[in-house]
Amino acid sequence: MIRLFSRKAKALEISAKHCWKCFRRSGFSAEAAQFAQPSSMSLPQFDSYVYGAMLRDCIQTGDLFVGKTLHCEIIKKGNCLDLFAYNILLDFYVKSDALSDASKIFDEMPERNTISFVTLIQGYAQSFQLVEPFELFFRLHREGHELNPFVFTTILKLIVGMEWEKLGYCIHACIFKLGLDSNAFVGTALIDAYSVCGHVDSARQVFDAIACKDMVSWTGMVACYAENDHFEDSLQLFSQMRMAGFRPNHFTFTGVLKACIGLEAFDVGKGVHGCALKTRYELDLYVGLGLLDLYTKSGGSHAALSVFEEIPKTDVIPWSFMIARYAQSNQSKEALELFGQMRRAFIPPNQFTFASVLQACATMESLDLGKQLHSHVFKSGLGINVFVSNALMDMYAKCGRVENSMELFMESPNRNEVAWNTMIVAYVQSGDVEKALSLFKNMLACQVQATEVTYSSALCACASLAAMEPGIQIHSLSVKTIYDRDTVVGNALIDMYAKCGSIKDARLVFDMLNERDEVSWNAMISGYSMHGLSGEALKVFQMMQETACKPNKLTFLSVLSACSSAGLLDIGQTYFKSMVQDYGIEPCMEHYTCMVSLLGKSGHLNKAIKLIEEIPSEPSVMVWRALLAACVIHNDVQLGRISAQRILEIDPQDEATHVLLSNMYAAARSWENVASVRKTMKEKGVKKEPGLSWIENQGSVHYFSVGDISHPDMKLINGMLEWLNMKTRKAGYVPNLNAVLLDVEDDEKEHRLWGHSERLALAFGLIRTPSTGHIRIIKNLRICADCHSAIKFMSKIVQREIIIRDMNRFHHFQDGICSCSDYW
């Protein structure tokens, strides 16, 4: 009788369980909850097994209401669960994201095992509470519960997320003591942990210790090598895996393709593609993306397109990937065409798609299309996305609409360092460098982390303004970061110091660079050339030729400019021929301009004309202007008139040509022609740019022009000029009245010479700057011969280095000598 009743009760329990499941799976949650209370029914009491089964079903369906109802019934029955059912209840709360309830269940459990701890550890990990899981792990260990592979793989996943390498070593030591290092399951988790932390050698030791390596272990190690740029090792291990008889899966192919791309082993990548074709993994999304990356970077556009057409395209990822690759490789039209195909395929674009398409618009400077995309972005609700917002700013800036970029910047709620950099670069490129520096200051005030782009752009702004003091401050800021030895920042520092007149500091930065690229060498050669130090420029060029960096067009432009600055005719002609014969670089108009200037200033005007005739394309204004400048120097009025005529045919409003022509006539004392040129200028509305010099002092810039008396220190400046006039005459200075190209009396000419803007700026500098420092002056026009002579005397009298940058080059005056050797 007892046995019969027991069987009947068991049958009733099973029936109740099936009925409960029937209600649950039919969507009747309330009925199921009522059925879970057998006290209202003439059924036997549910046991722990039945409650566990019901809770497991709640986990599968995600029904928190029914689960909690069951829990209430369990509490009413006096916690009638065994350990197995308790773990299921704990898992139910963990997977229902009720972590506080799960923690209470865990604390109230009469007993716990390893599964209890691991379940709660996983719950904390899913909620990104990363301290509690390790506390639970240590407690599990202290209480003597079993440390099995499941425990270690769970805790190692946390270490992968946190990149806590030291803790990883401790866990590894524990695994080793327990002899679990040979377990493939645990070993693969260790390999992943070491891979994320960059410890490839440790990962390989773990891999070698695994007794029975499975497909996952091999794939983990192949991926570890690929992710940490050990590309050759990755390919070698892939080959060993194939010889061991394992068939690669989609994860393996993804890692191997990355290694092929890293090594630029595109032929090997094609072989991997063949292997993927045999196993049909080329249809996998991530393998397909790897193949797209391979062919786009190898320049195989047609092959990439073939792969793209074969892989599934129901997801936005392959579309975005392909559009991004086109946009990044300056194939903007292709990117836009593919975007159109994507829209016709009814694939909604995401933030990365829009960012890439906007990049293509920016490259093409297609403002109208960019505006249409902006409207599309607004409709899709992605306008506040930081990637899309930054791409829109960049698009408007490169299309010449910086004001629109600024509006987006001010409206953006998520201004990261990219947004700030985009606006700073935009203002630098548009010529508003003062606004760029103001933004840089605001960026620092907002405590946004500056990057190499920020520092290089801000330094470029300082170089444009020839603002030495802000440049030094930015250099000091970069020293406090990791970017002080960055090549891009270093190149910007070289350029800034060179353009601000401190060529020694530029060379110091150049010598301290860890790595030098073509831009580094070009910046240093150009800097020396700009300062008239042609010998140093050619020495640096010879050093460059001994390195792996090959000279480019900009390099030879700086070299030829250095030769022109010093009148090194033979050397310049040799380098001009070498550029074509040895390096295969076709001369551009700027190279021809340098050679015409070199030949003309050296007195070889006929050779300069012959070279102009050999230019394959129509000579530019700059070429003819270089010849005209040489004609002014050598008083060749006839050839100068022809040169000026050619320039004015191209650009009738060219101011410099009218001025040079007037100066040439004035030097020849042909005052009628001078008057004729000035009359023509007046009729055309062409105005001569007034001479302007400026000097920086304590963060402020002071401007001076000829005859200007508005400066508040004018009395002191005039007094200093009188003193300098007296001292220079005693030292042997004689005014060069030919420098005044006006038909006036000699006394008037002398008076005008002492009112030149560079002398006013120099007098101010002597009054207001420390007596031990350099004086740096910037001038918008070419320094006249008399000022050049007078300032040489002044540098010796005041015993200070005077640096003047005119429109052509720097002049370093020291102890009565100029760095240009009187050749400019």
GROMACS .gro file of N, CA, C and O in nm, residues 704-705 707-709 713-729 733 750-767 787 790-791 794 797:
model
  184
  704PHE      N    1   5.447   9.810  -3.650
  704PHE     CA    2   5.504   9.938  -3.690
  704PHE      C    3   5.502   9.948  -3.842
  704PHE      O    4   5.529   9.851  -3.912
  705SER      N    5   5.471  10.068  -3.891
  705SER     CA    6   5.475  10.095  -4.034
  705SER      C    7   5.551  10.225  -4.058
  705SER      O    8   5.576  10.302  -3.964
  707GLY      N    9   5.663  10.580  -4.105
  707GLY     CA   10   5.603  10.708  -4.068
  707GLY      C   11   5.497  10.699  -3.960
  707GLY      O   12   5.433  10.800  -3.929
  708ASP      N   13   5.478  10.580  -3.900
  708ASP     CA   14   5.375  10.564  -3.797
  708ASP      C   15   5.420  10.630  -3.667
  708ASP      O   16   5.531  10.608  -3.620
  709ILE      N   17   5.334  10.716  -3.610
  709ILE     CA   18   5.368  10.783  -3.483
  709ILE      C   19   5.264  10.752  -3.376
  709ILE      O   20   5.258  10.819  -3.273
  713ASP      N   21   5.492  10.444  -2.715
  713ASP     CA   22   5.634  10.462  -2.679
  713ASP      C   23   5.710  10.538  -2.787
  713ASP      O   24   5.833  10.528  -2.796
  714MET      N   25   5.640  10.617  -2.870
  714MET     CA   26   5.705  10.677  -2.987
  714MET      C   27   5.818  10.772  -2.949
  714MET      O   28   5.920  10.779  -3.018
  715LYS      N   29   5.802  10.846  -2.840
  715LYS     CA   30   5.908  10.939  -2.799
  715LYS      C   31   6.036  10.862  -2.763
  715LYS      O   32   6.147  10.901  -2.802
  716LEU      N   33   6.019  10.754  -2.689
  716LEU     CA   34   6.135  10.673  -2.652
  716LEU      C   35   6.197  10.609  -2.776
  716LEU      O   36   6.320  10.598  -2.788
  717ILE      N   37   6.112  10.565  -2.870
  717ILE     CA   38   6.161  10.502  -2.994
  717ILE      C   39   6.242  10.603  -3.074
  717ILE      O   40   6.351  10.570  -3.124
  718ASN      N   41   6.192  10.727  -3.088
  718ASN     CA   42   6.267  10.829  -3.163
  718ASN      C   43   6.399  10.862  -3.095
  718ASN      O   44   6.501  10.883  -3.162
  719GLY      N   45   6.397  10.865  -2.962
  719GLY     CA   46   6.522  10.889  -2.890
  719GLY      C   47   6.623  10.778  -2.914
  719GLY      O   48   6.743  10.805  -2.935
  720MET      N   49   6.576  10.652  -2.913
  720MET     CA   50   6.666  10.540  -2.940
  720MET      C   51   6.720  10.545  -3.083
  720MET      O   52   6.839  10.518  -3.107
  721LEU      N   53   6.634  10.585  -3.179
  721LEU     CA   54   6.679  10.596  -3.318
  721LEU      C   55   6.786  10.704  -3.334
  721LEU      O   56   6.884  10.685  -3.410
  722GLU      N   57   6.770  10.817  -3.266
  722GLU     CA   58   6.872  10.922  -3.272
  722GLU      C   59   7.005  10.872  -3.217
  722GLU      O   60   7.112  10.900  -3.273
  723TRP      N   61   6.997  10.799  -3.106
  723TRP     CA   62   7.120  10.745  -3.045
  723TRP      C   63   7.187  10.645  -3.138
  723TRP      O   64   7.309  10.646  -3.156
  724LEU      N   65   7.106  10.557  -3.201
  724LEU     CA   66   7.160  10.458  -3.295
  724LEU      C   67   7.220  10.526  -3.419
  724LEU      O   68   7.325  10.482  -3.470
  725ASN      N   69   7.157  10.633  -3.465
  725ASN     CA   70   7.208  10.706  -3.581
  725ASN      C   71   7.346  10.763  -3.552
  725ASN      O   72   7.439  10.752  -3.632
  726MET      N   73   7.358  10.820  -3.434
  726MET     CA   74   7.486  10.880  -3.393
  726MET      C   75   7.593  10.771  -3.379
  726MET      O   76   7.705  10.785  -3.430
  727LYS      N   77   7.560  10.661  -3.313
  727LYS     CA   78   7.658  10.554  -3.289
  727LYS      C   79   7.701  10.484  -3.419
  727LYS      O   80   7.818  10.454  -3.438
  728THR      N   81   7.605  10.460  -3.508
  728THR     CA   82   7.639  10.389  -3.632
  728THR      C   83   7.726  10.476  -3.724
  728THR      O   84   7.816  10.425  -3.792
  729ARG      N   85   7.701  10.608  -3.725
  729ARG     CA   86   7.783  10.696  -3.808
  729ARG      C   87   7.926  10.699  -3.758
  729ARG      O   88   8.021  10.698  -3.837
  733TYR      N   89   7.907  10.386  -4.057
  733TYR     CA   90   7.789  10.368  -4.141
  733TYR      C   91   7.768  10.488  -4.232
  733TYR      O   92   7.776  10.604  -4.189
  750GLU      N   93   6.736  11.043  -4.655
  750GLU     CA   94   6.796  10.993  -4.531
  750GLU      C   95   6.692  10.988  -4.419
  750GLU      O   96   6.689  10.894  -4.339
  751HIS      N   97   6.609  11.091  -4.414
  751HIS     CA   98   6.504  11.094  -4.312
  751HIS      C   99   6.407  10.977  -4.330
  751HIS      O  100   6.364  10.914  -4.232
  752ARG      N  101   6.371  10.948  -4.454
  752ARG     CA  102   6.279  10.837  -4.481
  752ARG      C  103   6.340  10.702  -4.443
  752ARG      O  104   6.271  10.613  -4.395
  753LEU      N  105   6.472  10.688  -4.466
  753LEU     CA  106   6.538  10.560  -4.432
  753LEU      C  107   6.527  10.530  -4.283
  753LEU      O  108   6.501  10.415  -4.244
  754TRP      N  109   6.542  10.633  -4.198
  754TRP     CA  110   6.537  10.609  -4.054
  754TRP      C  111   6.394  10.593  -4.002
  754TRP      O  112   6.374  10.563  -3.886
  755GLY      N  113   6.298  10.607  -4.090
  755GLY     CA  114   6.160  10.581  -4.051
  755GLY      C  115   6.108  10.447  -4.099
  755GLY      O  116   5.987  10.420  -4.085
  756HIS      N  117   6.196  10.361  -4.155
  756HIS     CA  118   6.153  10.229  -4.202
  756HIS      C  119   6.102  10.145  -4.084
  756HIS      O  120   6.154  10.154  -3.972
  757SER      N  121   6.004  10.062  -4.114
  757SER     CA  122   5.933   9.992  -4.007
  757SER      C  123   6.023   9.900  -3.926
  757SER      O  124   6.005   9.887  -3.804
  758GLU      N  125   6.122   9.835  -3.990
  758GLU     CA  126   6.208   9.743  -3.915
  758GLU      C  127   6.296   9.816  -3.814
  758GLU      O  128   6.329   9.763  -3.707
  759ARG      N  129   6.334   9.943  -3.846
  759ARG     CA  130   6.415  10.020  -3.750
  759ARG      C  131   6.329  10.065  -3.632
  759ARG      O  132   6.377  10.066  -3.517
  760LEU      N  133   6.203  10.099  -3.659
  760LEU     CA  134   6.113  10.135  -3.549
  760LEU      C  135   6.093  10.015  -3.455
  760LEU      O  136   6.096  10.030  -3.332
  761ALA      N  137   6.072   9.898  -3.515
  761ALA     CA  138   6.052   9.777  -3.433
  761ALA      C  139   6.178   9.743  -3.355
  761ALA      O  140   6.170   9.701  -3.238
  762LEU      N  141   6.295   9.764  -3.417
  762LEU     CA  142   6.421   9.735  -3.349
  762LEU      C  143   6.441   9.830  -3.231
  762LEU      O  144   6.482   9.788  -3.122
  763ALA      N  145   6.412   9.959  -3.251
  763ALA     CA  146   6.426  10.055  -3.141
  763ALA      C  147   6.335  10.017  -3.025
  763ALA      O  148   6.375  10.024  -2.908
  764PHE      N  149   6.211   9.977  -3.055
  764PHE     CA  150   6.119   9.933  -2.949
  764PHE      C  151   6.175   9.811  -2.877
  764PHE      O  152   6.169   9.803  -2.754
  765GLY      N  153   6.229   9.716  -2.953
  765GLY     CA  154   6.285   9.595  -2.893
  765GLY      C  155   6.401   9.626  -2.800
  765GLY      O  156   6.415   9.565  -2.693
  766LEU      N  157   6.485   9.720  -2.838
  766LEU     CA  158   6.598   9.758  -2.753
  766LEU      C  159   6.551   9.825  -2.625
  766LEU      O  160   6.617   9.814  -2.520
  767ILE      N  161   6.437   9.893  -2.630
  767ILE     CA  162   6.384   9.962  -2.512
  767ILE      C  163   6.315   9.866  -2.417
  767ILE      O  164   6.335   9.870  -2.296
  787CYS      N  165   6.880   9.940  -4.469
  787CYS     CA  166   6.847   9.883  -4.338
  787CYS      C  167   6.937   9.765  -4.306
  787CYS      O  168   6.980   9.747  -4.192
  790ALA      N  169   7.269   9.911  -4.200
  790ALA     CA  170   7.262   9.980  -4.071
  790ALA      C  171   7.248   9.881  -3.956
  790ALA      O  172   7.312   9.898  -3.851
  791ILE      N  173   7.165   9.780  -3.973
  791ILE     CA  174   7.141   9.685  -3.863
  791ILE      C  175   7.265   9.600  -3.835
  791ILE      O  176   7.287   9.556  -3.722
  794MET      N  177   7.439   9.813  -3.596
  794MET     CA  178   7.366   9.817  -3.469
  794MET      C  179   7.391   9.692  -3.386
  794MET      O  180   7.403   9.698  -3.263
  797ILE      N  181   7.707   9.734  -3.210
  797ILE     CA  182   7.703   9.840  -3.108
  797ILE      C  183   7.631   9.792  -2.983
  797ILE      O  184   7.680   9.812  -2.871
   0.00000   0.00000   0.00000
